[in-house]
GROMACS .gro file of C-alpha atoms in nm:
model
  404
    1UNK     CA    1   0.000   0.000   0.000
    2UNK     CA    2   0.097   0.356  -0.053
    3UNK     CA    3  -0.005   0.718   0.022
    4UNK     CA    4   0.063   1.006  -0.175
    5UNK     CA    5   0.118   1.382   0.031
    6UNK     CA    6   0.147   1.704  -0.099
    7UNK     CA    7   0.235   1.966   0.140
    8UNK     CA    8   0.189   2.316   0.102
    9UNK     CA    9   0.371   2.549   0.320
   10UNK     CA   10   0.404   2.916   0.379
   11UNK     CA   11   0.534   3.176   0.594
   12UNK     CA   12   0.463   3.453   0.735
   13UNK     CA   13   0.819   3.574   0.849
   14UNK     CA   14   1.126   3.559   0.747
   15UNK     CA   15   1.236   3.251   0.964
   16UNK     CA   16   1.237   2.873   0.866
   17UNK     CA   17   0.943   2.742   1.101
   18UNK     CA   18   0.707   2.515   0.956
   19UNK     CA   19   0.378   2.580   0.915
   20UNK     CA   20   0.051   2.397   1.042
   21UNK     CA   21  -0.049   2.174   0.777
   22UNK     CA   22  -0.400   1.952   0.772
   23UNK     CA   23  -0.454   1.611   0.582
   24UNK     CA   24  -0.761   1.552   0.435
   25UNK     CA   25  -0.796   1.216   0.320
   26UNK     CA   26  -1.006   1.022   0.072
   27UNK     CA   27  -1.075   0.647   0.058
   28UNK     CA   28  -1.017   0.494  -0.264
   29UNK     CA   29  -1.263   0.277  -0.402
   30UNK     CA   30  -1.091   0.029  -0.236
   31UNK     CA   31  -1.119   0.132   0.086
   32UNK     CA   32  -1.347  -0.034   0.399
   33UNK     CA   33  -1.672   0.028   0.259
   34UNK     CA   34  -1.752   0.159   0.581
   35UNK     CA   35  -1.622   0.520   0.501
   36UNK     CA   36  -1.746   0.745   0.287
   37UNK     CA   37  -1.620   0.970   0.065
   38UNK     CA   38  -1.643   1.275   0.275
   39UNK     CA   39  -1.445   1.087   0.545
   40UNK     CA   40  -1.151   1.329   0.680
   41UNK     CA   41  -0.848   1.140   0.821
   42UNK     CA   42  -0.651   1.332   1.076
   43UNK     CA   43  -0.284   1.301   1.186
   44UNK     CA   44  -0.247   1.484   1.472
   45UNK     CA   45   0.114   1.554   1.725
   46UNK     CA   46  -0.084   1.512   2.022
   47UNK     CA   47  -0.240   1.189   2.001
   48UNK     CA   48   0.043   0.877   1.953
   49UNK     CA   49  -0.241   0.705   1.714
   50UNK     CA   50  -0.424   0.778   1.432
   51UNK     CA   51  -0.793   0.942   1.476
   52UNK     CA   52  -1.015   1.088   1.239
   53UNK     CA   53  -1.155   1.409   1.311
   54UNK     CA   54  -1.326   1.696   1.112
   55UNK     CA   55  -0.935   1.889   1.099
   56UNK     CA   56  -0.623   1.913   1.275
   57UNK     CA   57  -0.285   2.051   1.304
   58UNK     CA   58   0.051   1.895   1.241
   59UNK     CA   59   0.346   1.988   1.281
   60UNK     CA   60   0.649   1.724   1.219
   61UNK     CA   61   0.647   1.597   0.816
   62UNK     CA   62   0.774   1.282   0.981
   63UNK     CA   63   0.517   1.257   1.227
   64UNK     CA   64   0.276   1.306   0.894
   65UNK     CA   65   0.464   0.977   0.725
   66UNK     CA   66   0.435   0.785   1.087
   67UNK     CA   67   0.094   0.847   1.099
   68UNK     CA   68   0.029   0.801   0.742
   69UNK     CA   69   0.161   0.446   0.797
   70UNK     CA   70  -0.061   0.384   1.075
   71UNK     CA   71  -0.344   0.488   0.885
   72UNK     CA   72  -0.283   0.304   0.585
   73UNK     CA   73  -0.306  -0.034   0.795
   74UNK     CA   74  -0.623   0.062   0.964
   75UNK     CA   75  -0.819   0.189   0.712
   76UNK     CA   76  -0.633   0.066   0.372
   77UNK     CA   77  -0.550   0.219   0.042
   78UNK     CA   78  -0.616   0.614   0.074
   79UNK     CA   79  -0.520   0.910  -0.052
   80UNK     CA   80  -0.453   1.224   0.104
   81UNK     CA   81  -0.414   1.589  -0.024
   82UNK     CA   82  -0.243   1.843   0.236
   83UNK     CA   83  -0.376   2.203   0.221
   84UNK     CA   84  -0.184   2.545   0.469
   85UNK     CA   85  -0.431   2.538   0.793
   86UNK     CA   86  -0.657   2.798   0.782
   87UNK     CA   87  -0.970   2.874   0.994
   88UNK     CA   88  -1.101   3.007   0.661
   89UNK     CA   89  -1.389   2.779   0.505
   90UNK     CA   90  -1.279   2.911   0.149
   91UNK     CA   91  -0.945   2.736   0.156
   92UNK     CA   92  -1.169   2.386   0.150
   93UNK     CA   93  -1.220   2.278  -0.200
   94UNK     CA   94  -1.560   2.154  -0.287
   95UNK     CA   95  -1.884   2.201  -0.084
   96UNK     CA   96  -1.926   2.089   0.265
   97UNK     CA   97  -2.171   2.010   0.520
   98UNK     CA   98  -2.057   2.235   0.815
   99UNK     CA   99  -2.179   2.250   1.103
  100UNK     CA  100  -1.887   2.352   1.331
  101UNK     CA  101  -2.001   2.572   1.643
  102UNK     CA  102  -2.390   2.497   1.583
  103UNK     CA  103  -2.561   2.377   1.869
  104UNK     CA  104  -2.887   2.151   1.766
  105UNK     CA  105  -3.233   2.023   2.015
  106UNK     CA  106  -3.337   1.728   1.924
  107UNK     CA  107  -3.725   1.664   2.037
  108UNK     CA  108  -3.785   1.311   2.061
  109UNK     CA  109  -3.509   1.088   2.077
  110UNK     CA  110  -3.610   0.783   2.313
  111UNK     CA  111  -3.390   0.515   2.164
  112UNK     CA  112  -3.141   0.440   1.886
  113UNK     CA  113  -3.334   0.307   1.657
  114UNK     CA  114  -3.545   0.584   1.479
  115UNK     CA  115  -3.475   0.897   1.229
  116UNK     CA  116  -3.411   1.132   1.537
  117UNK     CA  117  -3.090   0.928   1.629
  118UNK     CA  118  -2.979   0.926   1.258
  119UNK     CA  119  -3.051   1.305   1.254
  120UNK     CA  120  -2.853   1.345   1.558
  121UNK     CA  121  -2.537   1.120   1.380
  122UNK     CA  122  -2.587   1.291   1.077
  123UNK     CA  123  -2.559   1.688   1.264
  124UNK     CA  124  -2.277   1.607   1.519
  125UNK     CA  125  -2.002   1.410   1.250
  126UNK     CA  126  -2.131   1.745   1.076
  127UNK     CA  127  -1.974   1.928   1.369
  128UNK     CA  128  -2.276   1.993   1.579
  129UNK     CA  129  -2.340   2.027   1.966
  130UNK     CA  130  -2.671   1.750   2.025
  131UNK     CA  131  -2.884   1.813   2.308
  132UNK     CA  132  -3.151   1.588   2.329
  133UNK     CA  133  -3.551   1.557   2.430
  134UNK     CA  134  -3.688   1.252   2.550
  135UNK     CA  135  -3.988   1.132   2.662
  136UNK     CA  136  -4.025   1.182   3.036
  137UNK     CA  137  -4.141   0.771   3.131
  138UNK     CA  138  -3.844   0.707   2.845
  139UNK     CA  139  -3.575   0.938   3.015
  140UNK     CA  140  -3.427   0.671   3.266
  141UNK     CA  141  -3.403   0.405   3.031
  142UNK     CA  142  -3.291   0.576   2.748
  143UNK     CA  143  -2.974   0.752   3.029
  144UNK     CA  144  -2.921   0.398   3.158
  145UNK     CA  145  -2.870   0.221   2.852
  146UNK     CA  146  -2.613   0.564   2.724
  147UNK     CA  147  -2.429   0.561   3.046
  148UNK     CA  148  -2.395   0.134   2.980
  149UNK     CA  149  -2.240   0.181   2.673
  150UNK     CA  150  -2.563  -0.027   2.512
  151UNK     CA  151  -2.566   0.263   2.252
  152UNK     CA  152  -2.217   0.273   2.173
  153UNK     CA  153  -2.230   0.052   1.832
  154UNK     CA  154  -2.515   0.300   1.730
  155UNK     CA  155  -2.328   0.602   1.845
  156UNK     CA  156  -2.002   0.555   1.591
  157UNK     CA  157  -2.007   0.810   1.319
  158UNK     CA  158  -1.822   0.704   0.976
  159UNK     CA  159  -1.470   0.868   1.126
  160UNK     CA  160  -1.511   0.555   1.368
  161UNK     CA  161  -1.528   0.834   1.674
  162UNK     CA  162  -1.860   0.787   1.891
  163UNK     CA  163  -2.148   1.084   1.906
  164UNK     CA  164  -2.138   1.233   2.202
  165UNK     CA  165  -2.451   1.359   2.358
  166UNK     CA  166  -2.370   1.668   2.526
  167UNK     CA  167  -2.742   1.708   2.756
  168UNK     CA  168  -3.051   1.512   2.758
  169UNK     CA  169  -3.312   1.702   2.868
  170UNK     CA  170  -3.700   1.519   3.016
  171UNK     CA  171  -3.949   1.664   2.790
  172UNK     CA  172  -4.311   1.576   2.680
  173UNK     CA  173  -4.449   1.794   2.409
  174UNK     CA  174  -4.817   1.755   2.479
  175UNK     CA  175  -4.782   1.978   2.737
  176UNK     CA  176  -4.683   2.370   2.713
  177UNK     CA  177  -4.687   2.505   3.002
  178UNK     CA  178  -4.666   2.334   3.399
  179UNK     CA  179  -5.058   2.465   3.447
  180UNK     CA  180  -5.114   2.245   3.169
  181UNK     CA  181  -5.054   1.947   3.348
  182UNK     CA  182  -5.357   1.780   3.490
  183UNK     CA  183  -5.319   1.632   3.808
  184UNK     CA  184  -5.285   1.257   3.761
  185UNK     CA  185  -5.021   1.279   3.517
  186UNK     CA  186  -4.824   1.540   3.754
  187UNK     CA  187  -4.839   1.276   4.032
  188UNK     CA  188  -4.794   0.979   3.809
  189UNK     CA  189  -4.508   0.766   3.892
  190UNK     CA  190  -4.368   0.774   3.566
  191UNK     CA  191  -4.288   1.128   3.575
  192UNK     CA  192  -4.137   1.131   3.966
  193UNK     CA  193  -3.811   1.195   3.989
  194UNK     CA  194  -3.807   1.441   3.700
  195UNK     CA  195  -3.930   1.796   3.672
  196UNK     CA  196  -3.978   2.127   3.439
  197UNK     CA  197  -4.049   1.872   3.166
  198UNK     CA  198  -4.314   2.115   2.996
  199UNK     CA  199  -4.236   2.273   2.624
  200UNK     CA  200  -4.190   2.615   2.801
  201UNK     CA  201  -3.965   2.492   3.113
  202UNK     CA  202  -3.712   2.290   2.854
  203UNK     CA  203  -3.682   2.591   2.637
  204UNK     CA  204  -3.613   2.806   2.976
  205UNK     CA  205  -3.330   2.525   3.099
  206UNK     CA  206  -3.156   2.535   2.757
  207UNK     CA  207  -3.112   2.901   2.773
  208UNK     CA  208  -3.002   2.871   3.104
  209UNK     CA  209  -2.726   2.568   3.012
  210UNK     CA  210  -2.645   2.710   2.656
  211UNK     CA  211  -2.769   3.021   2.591
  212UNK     CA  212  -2.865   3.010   2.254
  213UNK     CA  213  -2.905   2.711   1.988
  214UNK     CA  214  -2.887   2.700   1.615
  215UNK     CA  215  -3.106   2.394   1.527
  216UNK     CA  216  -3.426   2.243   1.590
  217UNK     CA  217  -3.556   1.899   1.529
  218UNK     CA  218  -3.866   1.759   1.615
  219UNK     CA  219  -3.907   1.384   1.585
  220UNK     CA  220  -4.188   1.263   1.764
  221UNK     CA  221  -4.520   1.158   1.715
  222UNK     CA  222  -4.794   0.944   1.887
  223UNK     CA  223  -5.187   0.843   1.840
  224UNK     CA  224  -5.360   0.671   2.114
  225UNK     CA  225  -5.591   0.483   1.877
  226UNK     CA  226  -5.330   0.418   1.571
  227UNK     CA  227  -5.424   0.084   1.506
  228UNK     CA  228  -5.793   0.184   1.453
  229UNK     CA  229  -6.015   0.261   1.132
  230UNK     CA  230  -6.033   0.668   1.102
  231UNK     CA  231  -6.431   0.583   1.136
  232UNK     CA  232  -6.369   0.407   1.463
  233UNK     CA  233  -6.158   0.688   1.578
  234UNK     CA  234  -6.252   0.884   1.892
  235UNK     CA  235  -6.252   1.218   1.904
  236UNK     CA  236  -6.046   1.200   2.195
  237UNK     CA  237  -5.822   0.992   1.990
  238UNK     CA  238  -5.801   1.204   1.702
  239UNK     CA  239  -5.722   1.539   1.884
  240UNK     CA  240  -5.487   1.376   2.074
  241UNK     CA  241  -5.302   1.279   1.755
  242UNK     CA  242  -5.309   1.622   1.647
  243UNK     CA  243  -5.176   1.738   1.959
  244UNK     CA  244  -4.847   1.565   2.007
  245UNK     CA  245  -4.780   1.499   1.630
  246UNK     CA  246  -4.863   1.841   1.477
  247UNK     CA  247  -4.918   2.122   1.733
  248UNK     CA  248  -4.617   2.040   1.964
  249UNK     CA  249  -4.424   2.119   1.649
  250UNK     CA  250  -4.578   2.461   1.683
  251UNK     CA  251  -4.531   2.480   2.059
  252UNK     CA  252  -4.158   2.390   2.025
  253UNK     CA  253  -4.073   2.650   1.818
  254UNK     CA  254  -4.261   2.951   1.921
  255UNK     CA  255  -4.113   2.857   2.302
  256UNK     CA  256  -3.736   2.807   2.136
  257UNK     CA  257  -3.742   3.094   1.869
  258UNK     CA  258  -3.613   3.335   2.140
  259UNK     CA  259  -3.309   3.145   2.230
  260UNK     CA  260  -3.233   3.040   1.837
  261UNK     CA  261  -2.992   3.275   1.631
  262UNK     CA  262  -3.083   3.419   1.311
  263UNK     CA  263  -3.022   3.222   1.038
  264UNK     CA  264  -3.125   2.890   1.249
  265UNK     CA  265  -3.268   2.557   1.088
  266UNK     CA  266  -3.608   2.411   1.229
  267UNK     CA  267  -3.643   2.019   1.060
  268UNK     CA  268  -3.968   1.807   1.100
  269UNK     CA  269  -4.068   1.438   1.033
  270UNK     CA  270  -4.326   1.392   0.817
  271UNK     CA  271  -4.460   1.052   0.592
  272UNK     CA  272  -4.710   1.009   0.260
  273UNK     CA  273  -4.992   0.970   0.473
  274UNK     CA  274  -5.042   1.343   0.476
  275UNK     CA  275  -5.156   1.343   0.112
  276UNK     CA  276  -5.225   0.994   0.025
  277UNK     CA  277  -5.395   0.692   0.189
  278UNK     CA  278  -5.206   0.471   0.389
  279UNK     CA  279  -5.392   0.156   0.513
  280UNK     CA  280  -5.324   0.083   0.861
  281UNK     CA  281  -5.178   0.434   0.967
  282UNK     CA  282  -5.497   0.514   1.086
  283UNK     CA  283  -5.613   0.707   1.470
  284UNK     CA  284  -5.583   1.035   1.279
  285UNK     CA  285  -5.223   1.094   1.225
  286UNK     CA  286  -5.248   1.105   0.860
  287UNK     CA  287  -5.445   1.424   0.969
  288UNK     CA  288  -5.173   1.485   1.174
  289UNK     CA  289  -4.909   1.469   0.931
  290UNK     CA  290  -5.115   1.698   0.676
  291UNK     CA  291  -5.158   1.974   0.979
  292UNK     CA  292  -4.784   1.892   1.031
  293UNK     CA  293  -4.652   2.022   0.676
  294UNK     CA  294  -4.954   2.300   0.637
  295UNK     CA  295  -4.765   2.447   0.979
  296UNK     CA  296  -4.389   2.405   0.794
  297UNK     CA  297  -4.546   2.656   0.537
  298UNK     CA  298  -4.705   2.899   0.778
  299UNK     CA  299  -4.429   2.895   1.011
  300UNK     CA  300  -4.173   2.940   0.760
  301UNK     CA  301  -4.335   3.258   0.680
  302UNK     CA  302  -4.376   3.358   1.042
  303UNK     CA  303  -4.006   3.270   1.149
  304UNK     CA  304  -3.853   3.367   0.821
  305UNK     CA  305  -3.975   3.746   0.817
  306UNK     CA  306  -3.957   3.774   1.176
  307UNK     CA  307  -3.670   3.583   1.301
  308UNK     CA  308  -3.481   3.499   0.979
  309UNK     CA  309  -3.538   3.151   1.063
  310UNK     CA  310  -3.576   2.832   0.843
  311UNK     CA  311  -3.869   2.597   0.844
  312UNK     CA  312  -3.851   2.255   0.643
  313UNK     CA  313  -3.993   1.891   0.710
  314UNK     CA  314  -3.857   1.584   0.590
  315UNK     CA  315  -4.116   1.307   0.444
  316UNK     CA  316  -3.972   0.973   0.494
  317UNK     CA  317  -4.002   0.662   0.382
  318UNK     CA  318  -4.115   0.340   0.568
  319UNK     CA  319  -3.848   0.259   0.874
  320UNK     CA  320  -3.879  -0.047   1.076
  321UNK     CA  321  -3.774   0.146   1.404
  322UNK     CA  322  -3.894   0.097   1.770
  323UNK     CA  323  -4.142   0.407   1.758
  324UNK     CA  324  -4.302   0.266   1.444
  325UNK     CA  325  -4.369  -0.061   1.586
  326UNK     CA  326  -4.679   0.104   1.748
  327UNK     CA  327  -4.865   0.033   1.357
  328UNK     CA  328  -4.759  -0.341   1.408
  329UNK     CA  329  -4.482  -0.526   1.281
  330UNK     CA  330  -4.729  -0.648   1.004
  331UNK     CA  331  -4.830  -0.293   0.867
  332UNK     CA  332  -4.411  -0.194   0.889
  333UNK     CA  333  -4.350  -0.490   0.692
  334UNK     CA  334  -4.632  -0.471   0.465
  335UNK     CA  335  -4.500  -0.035   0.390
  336UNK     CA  336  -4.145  -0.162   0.359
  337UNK     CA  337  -4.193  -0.422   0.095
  338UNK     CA  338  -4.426  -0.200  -0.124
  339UNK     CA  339  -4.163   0.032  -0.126
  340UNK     CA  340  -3.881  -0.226  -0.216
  341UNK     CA  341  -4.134  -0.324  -0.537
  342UNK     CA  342  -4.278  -0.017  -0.605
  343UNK     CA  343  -4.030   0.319  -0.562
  344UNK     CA  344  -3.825   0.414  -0.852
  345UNK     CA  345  -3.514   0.315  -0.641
  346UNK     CA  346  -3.540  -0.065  -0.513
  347UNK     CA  347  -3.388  -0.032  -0.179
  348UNK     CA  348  -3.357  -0.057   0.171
  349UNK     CA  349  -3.431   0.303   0.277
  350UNK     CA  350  -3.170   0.376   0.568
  351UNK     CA  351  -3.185   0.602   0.897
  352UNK     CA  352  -2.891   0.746   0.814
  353UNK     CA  353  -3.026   0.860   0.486
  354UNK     CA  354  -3.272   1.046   0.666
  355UNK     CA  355  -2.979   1.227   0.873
  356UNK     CA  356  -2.792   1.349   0.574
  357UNK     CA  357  -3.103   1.504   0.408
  358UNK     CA  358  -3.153   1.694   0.780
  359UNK     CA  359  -2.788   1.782   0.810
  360UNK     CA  360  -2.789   1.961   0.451
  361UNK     CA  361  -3.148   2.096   0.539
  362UNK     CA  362  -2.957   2.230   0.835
  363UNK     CA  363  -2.656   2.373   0.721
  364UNK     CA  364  -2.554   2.673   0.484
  365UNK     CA  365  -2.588   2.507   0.193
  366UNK     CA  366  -2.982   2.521   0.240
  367UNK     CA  367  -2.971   2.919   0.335
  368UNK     CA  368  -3.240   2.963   0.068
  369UNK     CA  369  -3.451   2.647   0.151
  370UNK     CA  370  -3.746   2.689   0.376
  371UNK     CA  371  -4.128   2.543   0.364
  372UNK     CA  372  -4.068   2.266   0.211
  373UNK     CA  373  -4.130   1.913   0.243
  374UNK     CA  374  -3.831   1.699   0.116
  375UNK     CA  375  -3.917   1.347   0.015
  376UNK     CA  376  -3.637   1.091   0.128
  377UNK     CA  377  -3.830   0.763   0.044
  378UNK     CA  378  -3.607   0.675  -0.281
  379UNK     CA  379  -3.916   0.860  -0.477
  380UNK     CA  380  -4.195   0.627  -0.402
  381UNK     CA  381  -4.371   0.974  -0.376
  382UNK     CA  382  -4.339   1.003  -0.724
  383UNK     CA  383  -4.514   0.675  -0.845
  384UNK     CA  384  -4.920   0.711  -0.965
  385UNK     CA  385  -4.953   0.362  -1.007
  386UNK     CA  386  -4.776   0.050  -0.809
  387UNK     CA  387  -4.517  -0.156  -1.051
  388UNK     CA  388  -4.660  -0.477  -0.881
  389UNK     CA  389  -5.058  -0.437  -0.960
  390UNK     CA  390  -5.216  -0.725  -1.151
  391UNK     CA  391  -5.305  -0.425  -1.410
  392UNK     CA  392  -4.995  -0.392  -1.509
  393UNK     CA  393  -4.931  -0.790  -1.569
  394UNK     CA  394  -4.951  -0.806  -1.914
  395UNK     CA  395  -4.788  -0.440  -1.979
  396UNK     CA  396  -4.459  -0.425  -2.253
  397UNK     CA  397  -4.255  -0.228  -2.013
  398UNK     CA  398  -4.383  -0.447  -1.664
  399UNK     CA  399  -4.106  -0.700  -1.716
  400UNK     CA  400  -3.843  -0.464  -1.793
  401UNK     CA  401  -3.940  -0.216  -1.516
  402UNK     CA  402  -3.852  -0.517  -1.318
  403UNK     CA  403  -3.546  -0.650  -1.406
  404UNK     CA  404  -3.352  -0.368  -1.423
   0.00000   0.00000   0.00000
């Protein structure tokens, strides 16, 4: 194996010291498939091994070949391209997702299994601060199982480093403000041990941790009566879908828009069932989800003109992840393998795809992008008709539509 360096060096005096130099390196096709091409490897003097890290600063050229070396056998064939440090984003060739010195709340992280987490992967190997919401009779499972290391296979980011989660915060969104609370839940034993859980109380205990953040993600949902017909649908039911699917949405970002900077990101989840019929997705969140994207256009106006804030939402595809289970592992499996026959892209749709579209959504790169809906479901929104219907047996193209 072999690695190729150029170094570029400059002074800024007349004597002969060296100066800081960062490697950027780039798999080769024949690297672990486990990296991507965006993958930075970093050589640094203070560490005696090899880490990979968004940038660094060297200083020896033969600590650069040492570590090279060690590189080379733990991630194979690469090839690296040196560039003069510089703080300066316009020395970086090619565009980048960066989200260096943004600080991001993430409502509705319980687990490592759903889009949040891959949203929250995605925005800190993109250089983001996460600080987390979860589900107050979630929280001390959810910190248990982090402070066990049970999350640590989920936590590595494609550098091989782990996500670190810098705060997680008890929240539920269905309620605003404390006064909202009725009594039983206040005294229910679920929520003892924690407190200023409401919308309005979390924003209040970021400000007072952080000060200010830069994004917002809200990634929850739930529907008491999910697995029922929308005719057999309570109202109580219905409302209550509306209420912690759509309207906490609202809630979250009219209590966090005084503590978010201008220019800030706001991401939702969002599925098809807002504008077309999904069986089995039923208890009123399909109403939910259509309330949910109606609000990413309002609010984008809203936030943009008054707080030069962005507003987006994210329609994904079918994920088997813990939260989703709630529809039945029938109904998962049944969206999951319509998609695989059925969306111009035959494929497993992945968390992490989800994550990337947030982290653009998020970043600079998007500063004109706001009230929209993105679809990441490898464009099954696009289809009129399903590839696999009887109707289209005996069609010329069926076969070939296929096979391909």
């Amino acid at each position: 194996m072999t690695i190729a360096i150029t170094t570029t060096t400059t002074t800024t005096n007349n004597n002969n010291n060296n100066t800081p130099i960062s490697i950027r390196a780039r798999p080769s096709t024949s690297s672990l498939s486990g990296l991507s091409e965006s993958n930075v490897a970093v050589f640094s003097s203070r560490s005696s091994c090899c880490k990979l890290k968004s940038s660094c600063q060297i200083y020896s050229t033969q600590l650069i070949s040492q570590n090279a070396k060690s590189s080379l056998r733990r991630f194979g064939k690469m090839t690296t391209k040196a560039m003069s440090d510089s703080s300066d984003r316009n020395t970086i060739q090619g565009l980048a997702v960066d989200l260096r010195g943004k600080r991001a709340f993430i409502a509705g992280i319980a687990d490592d299994s759903g889009y949040g987490w891959a949203i929250a992967k995605s925005l800190a190997y993109s250089g983001a601060e996460i600080l987390v919401g979860t589900w107050v009779p979630a929280l001390n499972i959810f910190e248990t199982s982090l402070r066990n290391g049970k999350f640590d296979k989920s936590r590595v980011l494609p550098d091989g480093s782990l996500m670190d989660i810098t705060k997680v915060y008890p929240l539920d969104a269905v309620y605003d403000t404390p006064e909202d609370v009725p009594e039983d839940v206040k005294y229910n034993k679920r929520y003892a041990g924690s407190s200023k859980w409401t919308i309005k109380e979390v924003a209040e205990s970021v400000k007072d941790d952080f000060g200010r953040i830069d994004i917002l993600v809200h990634s929850l949902a739930n529907a008491p009566e999910v697995d029922k017909l929308l005719l057999e649908t309570s109202r109580h039911g219905y409302l209550s879908a509306i209420s912690a699917s759509s309207y906490s949405f609202v809630s979250l970002l009219k209590h966090f828009l005084p503590i978010m900077n201008p220019g800030s990101a706001t991401i939702s989840l969002s599925c098809m069932a807002s504008e077309r019929v999904l069986p089995g997705y039923g208890g009123g969140m399909s109403a939910a989800k259509a309330a949910l994207e109606s609000d990413t256009r309002v609010l984008a106006l809203e936030a943009g003109r008054g707080h030069k804030i962005r507003v987006n939402s994210i329609s994904a595809g079918p994920l088997k992840s813990r939260a989703a289970k709630a529809l039945g592992h029938r109904a998962i499996d049944m969206g999951i393998n319509y998609s695989l026959k059925n969306a111009p892209l035959s494929k497993e749709l992945f968390a992490e795809e989800v994550g990337n579209a947030a982290a653009f959504l998020a970043s600079p790169l998007a500063s004109a992008i706001t009230g929209t809906v993105m679809y990441v479901d490898n464009g099954l929104n696009a289809m009129g008709m399903a590839i696999d219907s009887p109707t289209l047996i005996k069609h010329p193209m069926k076969q070939s539509m296929l096979t391909q």
